[in-house]
Coordinates of C-alpha atoms in Angstrom, one line a residue:
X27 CA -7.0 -67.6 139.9
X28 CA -8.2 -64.0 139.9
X29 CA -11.2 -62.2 140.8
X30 CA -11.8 -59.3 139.3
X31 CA -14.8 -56.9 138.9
X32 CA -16.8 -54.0 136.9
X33 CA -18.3 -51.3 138.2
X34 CA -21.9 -50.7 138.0
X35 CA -23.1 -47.5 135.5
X36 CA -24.2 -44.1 136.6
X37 CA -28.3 -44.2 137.1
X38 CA -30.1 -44.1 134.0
X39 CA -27.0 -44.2 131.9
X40 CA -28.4 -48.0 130.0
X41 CA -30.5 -47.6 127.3
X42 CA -30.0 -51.5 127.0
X43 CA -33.4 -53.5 127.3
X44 CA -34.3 -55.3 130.5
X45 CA -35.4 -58.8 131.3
X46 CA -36.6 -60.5 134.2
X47 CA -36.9 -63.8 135.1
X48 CA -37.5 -66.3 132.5
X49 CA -37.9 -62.7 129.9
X50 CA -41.3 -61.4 131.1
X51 CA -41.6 -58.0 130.4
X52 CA -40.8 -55.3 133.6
X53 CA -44.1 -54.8 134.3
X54 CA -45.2 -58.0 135.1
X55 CA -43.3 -57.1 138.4
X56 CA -40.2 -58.3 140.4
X57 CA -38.9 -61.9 139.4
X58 CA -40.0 -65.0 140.9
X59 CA -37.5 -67.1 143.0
X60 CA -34.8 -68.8 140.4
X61 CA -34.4 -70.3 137.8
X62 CA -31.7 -72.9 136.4
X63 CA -30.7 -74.0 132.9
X64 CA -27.7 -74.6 130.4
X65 CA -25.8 -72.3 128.7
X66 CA -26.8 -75.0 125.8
X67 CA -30.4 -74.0 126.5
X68 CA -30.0 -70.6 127.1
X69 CA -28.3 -69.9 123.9
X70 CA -27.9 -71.7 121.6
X71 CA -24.5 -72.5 122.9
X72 CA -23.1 -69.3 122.6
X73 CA -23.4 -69.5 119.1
X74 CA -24.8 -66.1 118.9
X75 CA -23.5 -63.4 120.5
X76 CA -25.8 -62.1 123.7
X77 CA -26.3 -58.0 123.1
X78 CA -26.0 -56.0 126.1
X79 CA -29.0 -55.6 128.4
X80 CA -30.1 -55.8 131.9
X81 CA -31.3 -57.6 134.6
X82 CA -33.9 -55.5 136.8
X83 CA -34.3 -57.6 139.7
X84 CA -32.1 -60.1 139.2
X85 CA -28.5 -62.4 140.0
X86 CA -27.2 -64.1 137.5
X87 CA -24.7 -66.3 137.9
X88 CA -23.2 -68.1 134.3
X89 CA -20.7 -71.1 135.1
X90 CA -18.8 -72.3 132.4
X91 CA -17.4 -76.0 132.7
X92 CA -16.3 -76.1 128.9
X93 CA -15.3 -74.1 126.8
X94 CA -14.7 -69.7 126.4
X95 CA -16.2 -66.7 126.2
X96 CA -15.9 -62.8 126.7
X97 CA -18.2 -60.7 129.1
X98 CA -19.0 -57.4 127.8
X99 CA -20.2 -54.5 130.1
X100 CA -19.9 -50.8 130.6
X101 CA -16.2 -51.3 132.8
X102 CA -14.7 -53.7 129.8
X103 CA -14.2 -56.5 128.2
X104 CA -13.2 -59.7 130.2
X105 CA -12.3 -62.9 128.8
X106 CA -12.9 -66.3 130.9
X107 CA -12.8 -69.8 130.3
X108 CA -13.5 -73.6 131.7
X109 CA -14.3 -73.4 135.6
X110 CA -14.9 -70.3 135.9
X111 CA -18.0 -68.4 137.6
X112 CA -19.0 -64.7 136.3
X113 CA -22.1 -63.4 138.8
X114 CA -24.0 -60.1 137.2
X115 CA -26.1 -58.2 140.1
X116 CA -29.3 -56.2 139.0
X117 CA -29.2 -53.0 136.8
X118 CA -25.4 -53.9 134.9
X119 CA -25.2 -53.8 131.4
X120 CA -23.7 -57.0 130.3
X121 CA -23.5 -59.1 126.9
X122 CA -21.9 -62.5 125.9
X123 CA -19.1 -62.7 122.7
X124 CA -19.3 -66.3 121.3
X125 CA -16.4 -67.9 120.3
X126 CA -18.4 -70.3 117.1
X127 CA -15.0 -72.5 117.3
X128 CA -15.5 -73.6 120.7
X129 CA -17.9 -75.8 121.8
X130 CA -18.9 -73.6 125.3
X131 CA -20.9 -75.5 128.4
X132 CA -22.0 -74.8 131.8
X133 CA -25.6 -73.2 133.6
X134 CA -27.0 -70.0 133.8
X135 CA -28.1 -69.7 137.3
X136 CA -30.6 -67.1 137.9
X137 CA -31.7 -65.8 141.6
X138 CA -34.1 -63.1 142.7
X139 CA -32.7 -60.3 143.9
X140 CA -34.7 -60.1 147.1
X141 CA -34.0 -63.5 148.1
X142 CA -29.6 -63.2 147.3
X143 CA -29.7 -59.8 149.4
X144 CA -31.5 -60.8 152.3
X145 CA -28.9 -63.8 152.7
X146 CA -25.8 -61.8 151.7
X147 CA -26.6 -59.1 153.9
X148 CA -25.1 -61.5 156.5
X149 CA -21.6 -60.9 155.3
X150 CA -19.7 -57.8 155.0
X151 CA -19.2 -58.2 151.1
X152 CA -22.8 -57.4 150.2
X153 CA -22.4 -54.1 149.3
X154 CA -19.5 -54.9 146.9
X155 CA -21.3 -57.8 145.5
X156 CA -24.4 -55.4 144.7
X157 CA -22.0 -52.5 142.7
X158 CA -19.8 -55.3 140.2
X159 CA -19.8 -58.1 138.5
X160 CA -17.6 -60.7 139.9
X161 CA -15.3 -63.2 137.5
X162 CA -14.3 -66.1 139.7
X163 CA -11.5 -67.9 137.0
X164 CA -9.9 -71.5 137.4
X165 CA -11.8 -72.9 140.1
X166 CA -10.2 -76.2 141.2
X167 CA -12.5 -79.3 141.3
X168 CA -10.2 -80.8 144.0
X169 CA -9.5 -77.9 146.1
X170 CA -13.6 -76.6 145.8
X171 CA -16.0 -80.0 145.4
X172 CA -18.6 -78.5 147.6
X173 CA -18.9 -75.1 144.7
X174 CA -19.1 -78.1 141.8
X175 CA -21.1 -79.8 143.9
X176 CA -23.6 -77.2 144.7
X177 CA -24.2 -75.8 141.3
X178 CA -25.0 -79.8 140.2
X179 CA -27.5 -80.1 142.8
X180 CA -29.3 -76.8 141.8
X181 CA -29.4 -77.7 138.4
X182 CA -30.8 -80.9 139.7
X183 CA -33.1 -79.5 141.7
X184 CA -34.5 -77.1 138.7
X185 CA -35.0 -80.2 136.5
X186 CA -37.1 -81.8 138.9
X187 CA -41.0 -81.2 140.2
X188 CA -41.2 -83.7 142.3
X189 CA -42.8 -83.1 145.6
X190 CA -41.3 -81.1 147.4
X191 CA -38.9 -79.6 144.9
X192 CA -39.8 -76.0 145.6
X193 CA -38.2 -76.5 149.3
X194 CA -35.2 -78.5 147.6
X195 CA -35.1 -75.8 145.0
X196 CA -34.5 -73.3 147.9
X197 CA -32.2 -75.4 150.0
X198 CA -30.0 -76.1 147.1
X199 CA -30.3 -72.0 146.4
X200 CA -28.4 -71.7 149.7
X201 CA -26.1 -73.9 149.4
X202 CA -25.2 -72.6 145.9
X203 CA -25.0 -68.8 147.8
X204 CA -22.7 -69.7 150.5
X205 CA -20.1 -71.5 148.1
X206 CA -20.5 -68.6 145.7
X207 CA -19.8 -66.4 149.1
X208 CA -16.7 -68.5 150.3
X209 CA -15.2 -68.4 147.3
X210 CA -15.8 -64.4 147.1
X211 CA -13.8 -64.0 150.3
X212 CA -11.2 -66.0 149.7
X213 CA -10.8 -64.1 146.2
X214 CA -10.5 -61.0 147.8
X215 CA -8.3 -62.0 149.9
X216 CA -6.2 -63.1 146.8
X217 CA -6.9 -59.9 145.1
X218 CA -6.6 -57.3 147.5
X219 CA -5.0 -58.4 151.1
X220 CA -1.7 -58.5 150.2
X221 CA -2.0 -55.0 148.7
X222 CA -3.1 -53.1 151.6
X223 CA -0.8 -53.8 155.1
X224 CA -0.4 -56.3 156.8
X225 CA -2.8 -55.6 159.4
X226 CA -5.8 -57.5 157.1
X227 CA -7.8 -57.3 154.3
X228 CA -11.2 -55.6 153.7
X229 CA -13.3 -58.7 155.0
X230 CA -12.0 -57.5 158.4
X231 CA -9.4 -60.0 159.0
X232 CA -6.1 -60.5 159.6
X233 CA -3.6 -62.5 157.3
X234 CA -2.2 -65.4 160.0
X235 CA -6.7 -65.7 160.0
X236 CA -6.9 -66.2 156.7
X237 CA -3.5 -68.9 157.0
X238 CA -5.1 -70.8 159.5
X239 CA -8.6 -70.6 157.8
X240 CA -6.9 -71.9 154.9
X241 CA -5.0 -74.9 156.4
X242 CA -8.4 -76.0 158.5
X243 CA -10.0 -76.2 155.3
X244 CA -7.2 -78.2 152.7
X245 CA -4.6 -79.5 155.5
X246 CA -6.1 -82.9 154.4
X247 CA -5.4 -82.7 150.5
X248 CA -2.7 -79.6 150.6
X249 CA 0.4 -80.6 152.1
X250 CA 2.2 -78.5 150.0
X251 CA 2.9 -74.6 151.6
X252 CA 3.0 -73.2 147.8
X253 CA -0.6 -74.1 147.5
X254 CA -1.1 -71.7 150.6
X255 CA 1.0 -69.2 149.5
X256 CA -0.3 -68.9 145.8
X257 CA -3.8 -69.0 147.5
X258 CA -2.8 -65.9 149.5
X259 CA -1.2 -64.7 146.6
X260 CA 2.1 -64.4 148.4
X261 CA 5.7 -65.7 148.2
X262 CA 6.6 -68.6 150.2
X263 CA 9.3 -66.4 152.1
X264 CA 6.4 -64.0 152.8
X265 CA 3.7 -66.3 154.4
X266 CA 6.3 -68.5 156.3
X267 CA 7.0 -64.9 157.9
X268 CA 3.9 -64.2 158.7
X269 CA 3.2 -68.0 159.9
X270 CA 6.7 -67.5 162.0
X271 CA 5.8 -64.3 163.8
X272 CA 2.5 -65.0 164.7
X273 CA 2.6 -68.9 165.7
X274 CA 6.6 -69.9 165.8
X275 CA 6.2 -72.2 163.4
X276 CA 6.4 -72.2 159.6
X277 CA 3.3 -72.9 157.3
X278 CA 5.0 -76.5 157.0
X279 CA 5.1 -77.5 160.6
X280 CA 1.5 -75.8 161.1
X281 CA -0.1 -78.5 158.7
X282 CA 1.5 -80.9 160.1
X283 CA 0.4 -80.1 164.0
X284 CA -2.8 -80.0 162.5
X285 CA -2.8 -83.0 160.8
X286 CA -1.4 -84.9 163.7
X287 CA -4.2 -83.5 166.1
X288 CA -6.7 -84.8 163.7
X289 CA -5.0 -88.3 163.8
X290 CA -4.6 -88.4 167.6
X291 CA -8.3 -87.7 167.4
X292 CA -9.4 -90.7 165.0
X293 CA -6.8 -93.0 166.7
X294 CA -8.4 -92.1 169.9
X295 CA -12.0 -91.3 169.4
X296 CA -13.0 -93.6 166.4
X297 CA -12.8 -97.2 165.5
X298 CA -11.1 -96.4 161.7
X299 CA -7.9 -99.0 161.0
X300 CA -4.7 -97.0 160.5
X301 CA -5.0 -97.5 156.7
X302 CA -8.8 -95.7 157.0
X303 CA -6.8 -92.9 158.6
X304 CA -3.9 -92.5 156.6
X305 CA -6.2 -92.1 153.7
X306 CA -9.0 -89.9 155.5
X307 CA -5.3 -88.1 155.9
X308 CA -4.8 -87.8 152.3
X309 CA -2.2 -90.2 152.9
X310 CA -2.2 -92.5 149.9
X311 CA 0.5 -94.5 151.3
X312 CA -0.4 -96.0 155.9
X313 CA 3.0 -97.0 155.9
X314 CA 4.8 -93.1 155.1
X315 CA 1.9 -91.9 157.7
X316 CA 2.8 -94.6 160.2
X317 CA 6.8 -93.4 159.8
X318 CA 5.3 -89.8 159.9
X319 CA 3.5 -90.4 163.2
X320 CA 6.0 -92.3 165.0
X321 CA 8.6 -89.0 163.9
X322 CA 6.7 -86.6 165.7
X323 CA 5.1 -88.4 168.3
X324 CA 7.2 -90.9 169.1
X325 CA 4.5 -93.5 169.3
X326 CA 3.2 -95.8 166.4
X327 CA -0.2 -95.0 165.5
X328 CA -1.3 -98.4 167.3
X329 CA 0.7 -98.1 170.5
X330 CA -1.0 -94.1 170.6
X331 CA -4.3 -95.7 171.0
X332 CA -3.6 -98.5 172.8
X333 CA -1.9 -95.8 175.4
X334 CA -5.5 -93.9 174.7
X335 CA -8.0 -96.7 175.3
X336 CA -5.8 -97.5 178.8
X337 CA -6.2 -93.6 179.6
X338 CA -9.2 -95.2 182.6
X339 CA -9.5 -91.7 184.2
X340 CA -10.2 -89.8 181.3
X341 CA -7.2 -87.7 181.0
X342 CA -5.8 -86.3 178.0
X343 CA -3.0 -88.1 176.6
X344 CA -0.3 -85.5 176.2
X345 CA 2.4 -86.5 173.0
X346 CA 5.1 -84.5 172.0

C-alpha cells in the first residue's frame, strides 16, 4: 500500500505539448473549474498509449477501479493497478502505457489548479503535492468508503445539469480533495515516519498521534493490531512499544477501551437494542459483545443502562 512520487522537471526542460481543460489550446487562458469522465471515455480504454505532455494549469487525478497500467514521466516509470489513485500537478511530463490485454476502468478527474491550491494550502502537504506526482496503490473499499464514495459522487455530479449542479459539482470537488488529502497523510506516514525518529513524521506529528488517529477512525471494523501496524508500516513488537510507553496499554487493549467508551455511550445515551450496538460495533455476533462487555465491565450491557437511566443526578457512571 505505497505512496510514492516523481519529481517535477527543471523549468523549461518539456518540450511535450500542453493541454488544458477539456484540450483548449493555452491561450484560451487558465482552465475552468473541473471536469469528470472515464478512463473509457478519455481513451479509448487505454487502448492507445497516452504520449507525454502537460498540464498547464491543471490536477489530474486518474483512478483506476479495473484493470493496469504504467505512468510514464521525467522521474520513471511506475506501474499501478485496480484501486489505485495517481494525482499529476501542473507543468509534469506524464504519459499512459496501455496494456491492450487488460480491460482498464476508472475516471479521470480533472481540477483547476487555482481552485486545488487555495484548499490545500490549508495543510502542510501542499508544497509536496505541487513538486510530484503521487501514486496512491491498493486502496481498500472497506477500510476507505468515504474516498470510493467521493469519487462516485463527483462523477455523478459531472453527468448531471440539473439545477443546481454547478454548486453540487463544487461540493462534491471538496469532498473528493479532502479524501484525496487524508489518504496523502496517512501515506506519508506509511512511507516516511517510520524512517526518520521516533519523534514524528513530516506532517508534524508524533507516532502514538498517528496510533490514536488510526484507532478513532477503524476501531469499529479493525480489531485486529496488524492492521494498525502494517498501516504504520511497522512491526507489531514496534507499535505495541510505542502504544506501551506512551499510554500503558498495548494497541490491543487501546481498541478495546475505545470501543467500550463508545458502547457505554450508545447504552447510555441512545435508544439502540444491544444487537443494534453490537453491530454498529462491528460485532457480527450481540452475544460475543455481551460476554465482551460483561469481561471488562463487569456489567451486562442491559444492567449498564439500567444502572445509567437510574443515575437521577446526573453523574457519570464510573465502570471499571
Amino acid at each position: 500500500m505505497a505512496q510514492r512520487t516523481t519529481k517535477r522537471p527543471g523549468k523549461g526542460s518539456s518540450r511535450a505539448p500542453a493541454y488544458s481543460l477539456y484540450g483548449e489550446s493555452p491561450e484560451f487562458g487558465q482552465s475552468i473549474f473541473s471536469n469528470a469522465e472515464s478512463i473509457l471515455v478519455r481513451s479509448n480504454n487505454l487502448t492507445s498509449d497516452i504520449d507525454l505532455h502537460v498540464h498547464l494549469d491543471l490536477y489530474q487525478f486518474v483512478f483506476i477501479s479495473e484493470g493496469r497500467s504504467t505512468l510514464i514521466s521525467s522521474g520513471g516509470k511506475y506501474n499501478f493497478g485496480t484501486n489505485s489513485l495517481v494525482m499529476i500537478p501542473p507543468n509534469i511530463e506524464h504519459g499512459f502505457y496501455s496494456y491492450i490485454e487488460t480491460k482498464t476502468f476508472g475516471h479521470v478527474i480533472t481540477i483547476s489548479d487555482a481552485y486545488f491550491d487555495r484548499l490545500a494550502q490549508k495543510g502542510v502537504l501542499a508544497s509536496d503535492l505541487a513538486r510530484c506526482v503521487t501514486i496512491i496503490e491498493k486502496i481498500d473499499r472497506d477500510s476507505n468508503p468515504e474516498v470510493f464514495t467521493a469519487i462516485e459522487r463527483v462523477i455523478y455530479e459531472h453527468s448531471s445539469e440539473n439545477y443546481p449542479y454547478i454548486l453540487a459539482r463544487e461540493a462534491a470537488i471538496l469532498s473528493f480533495i479532502v479524501e484525496f488529502l487524508r489518504l496523502v497523510a496517512e501515506r506519508n506516514v506509511l512511507q516516511f515516519g517510520v524512517k526518520t525518529s521516533d519523534i514524528g513524521d513530516p506532517s508534524g506529528k508524533s507516532k502514538i498521534e498517528i496510533l490514536s488517529q488510526l484507532i478513532d477512525r477503524y476501531y469499529k471494523t479493525h480489531k485486529n493490531v496488524q492492521f494498525y501496524a502494517d498501516r504504520m508500516n511497522m512491526s507489531v513488537s514496534n507499535i505495541n512499544k510505542i502504544s506501551v510507553n506512551a499510554t500503558g496499554k498495548t494497541v490491543h487493549n487501546n481498541i478495546k477501551v475505545r470501543n467500550l467508551e463508545q458502547a457505554r455511550s450508545y447504552l447510555a445515551n441512545s435508544n439502540l437494542s444491544v444487537k443494534e450496538i453490537s453491530f454498529a460495533l462491528g460485532y457480527e455476533d450481540a452475544a460475543y459483545f455481551t460476554r465482551f462487555f460483561t469481561t471488562n465491565t463487569g456489567l451486562s450491557p442491559i444492567a449498564f443502562r439500567r444502572l445509567a437511566a437510574r443515575s437521577a443526578d446526573g453523574s457519570e457512571v464510573h465502570i471499571n
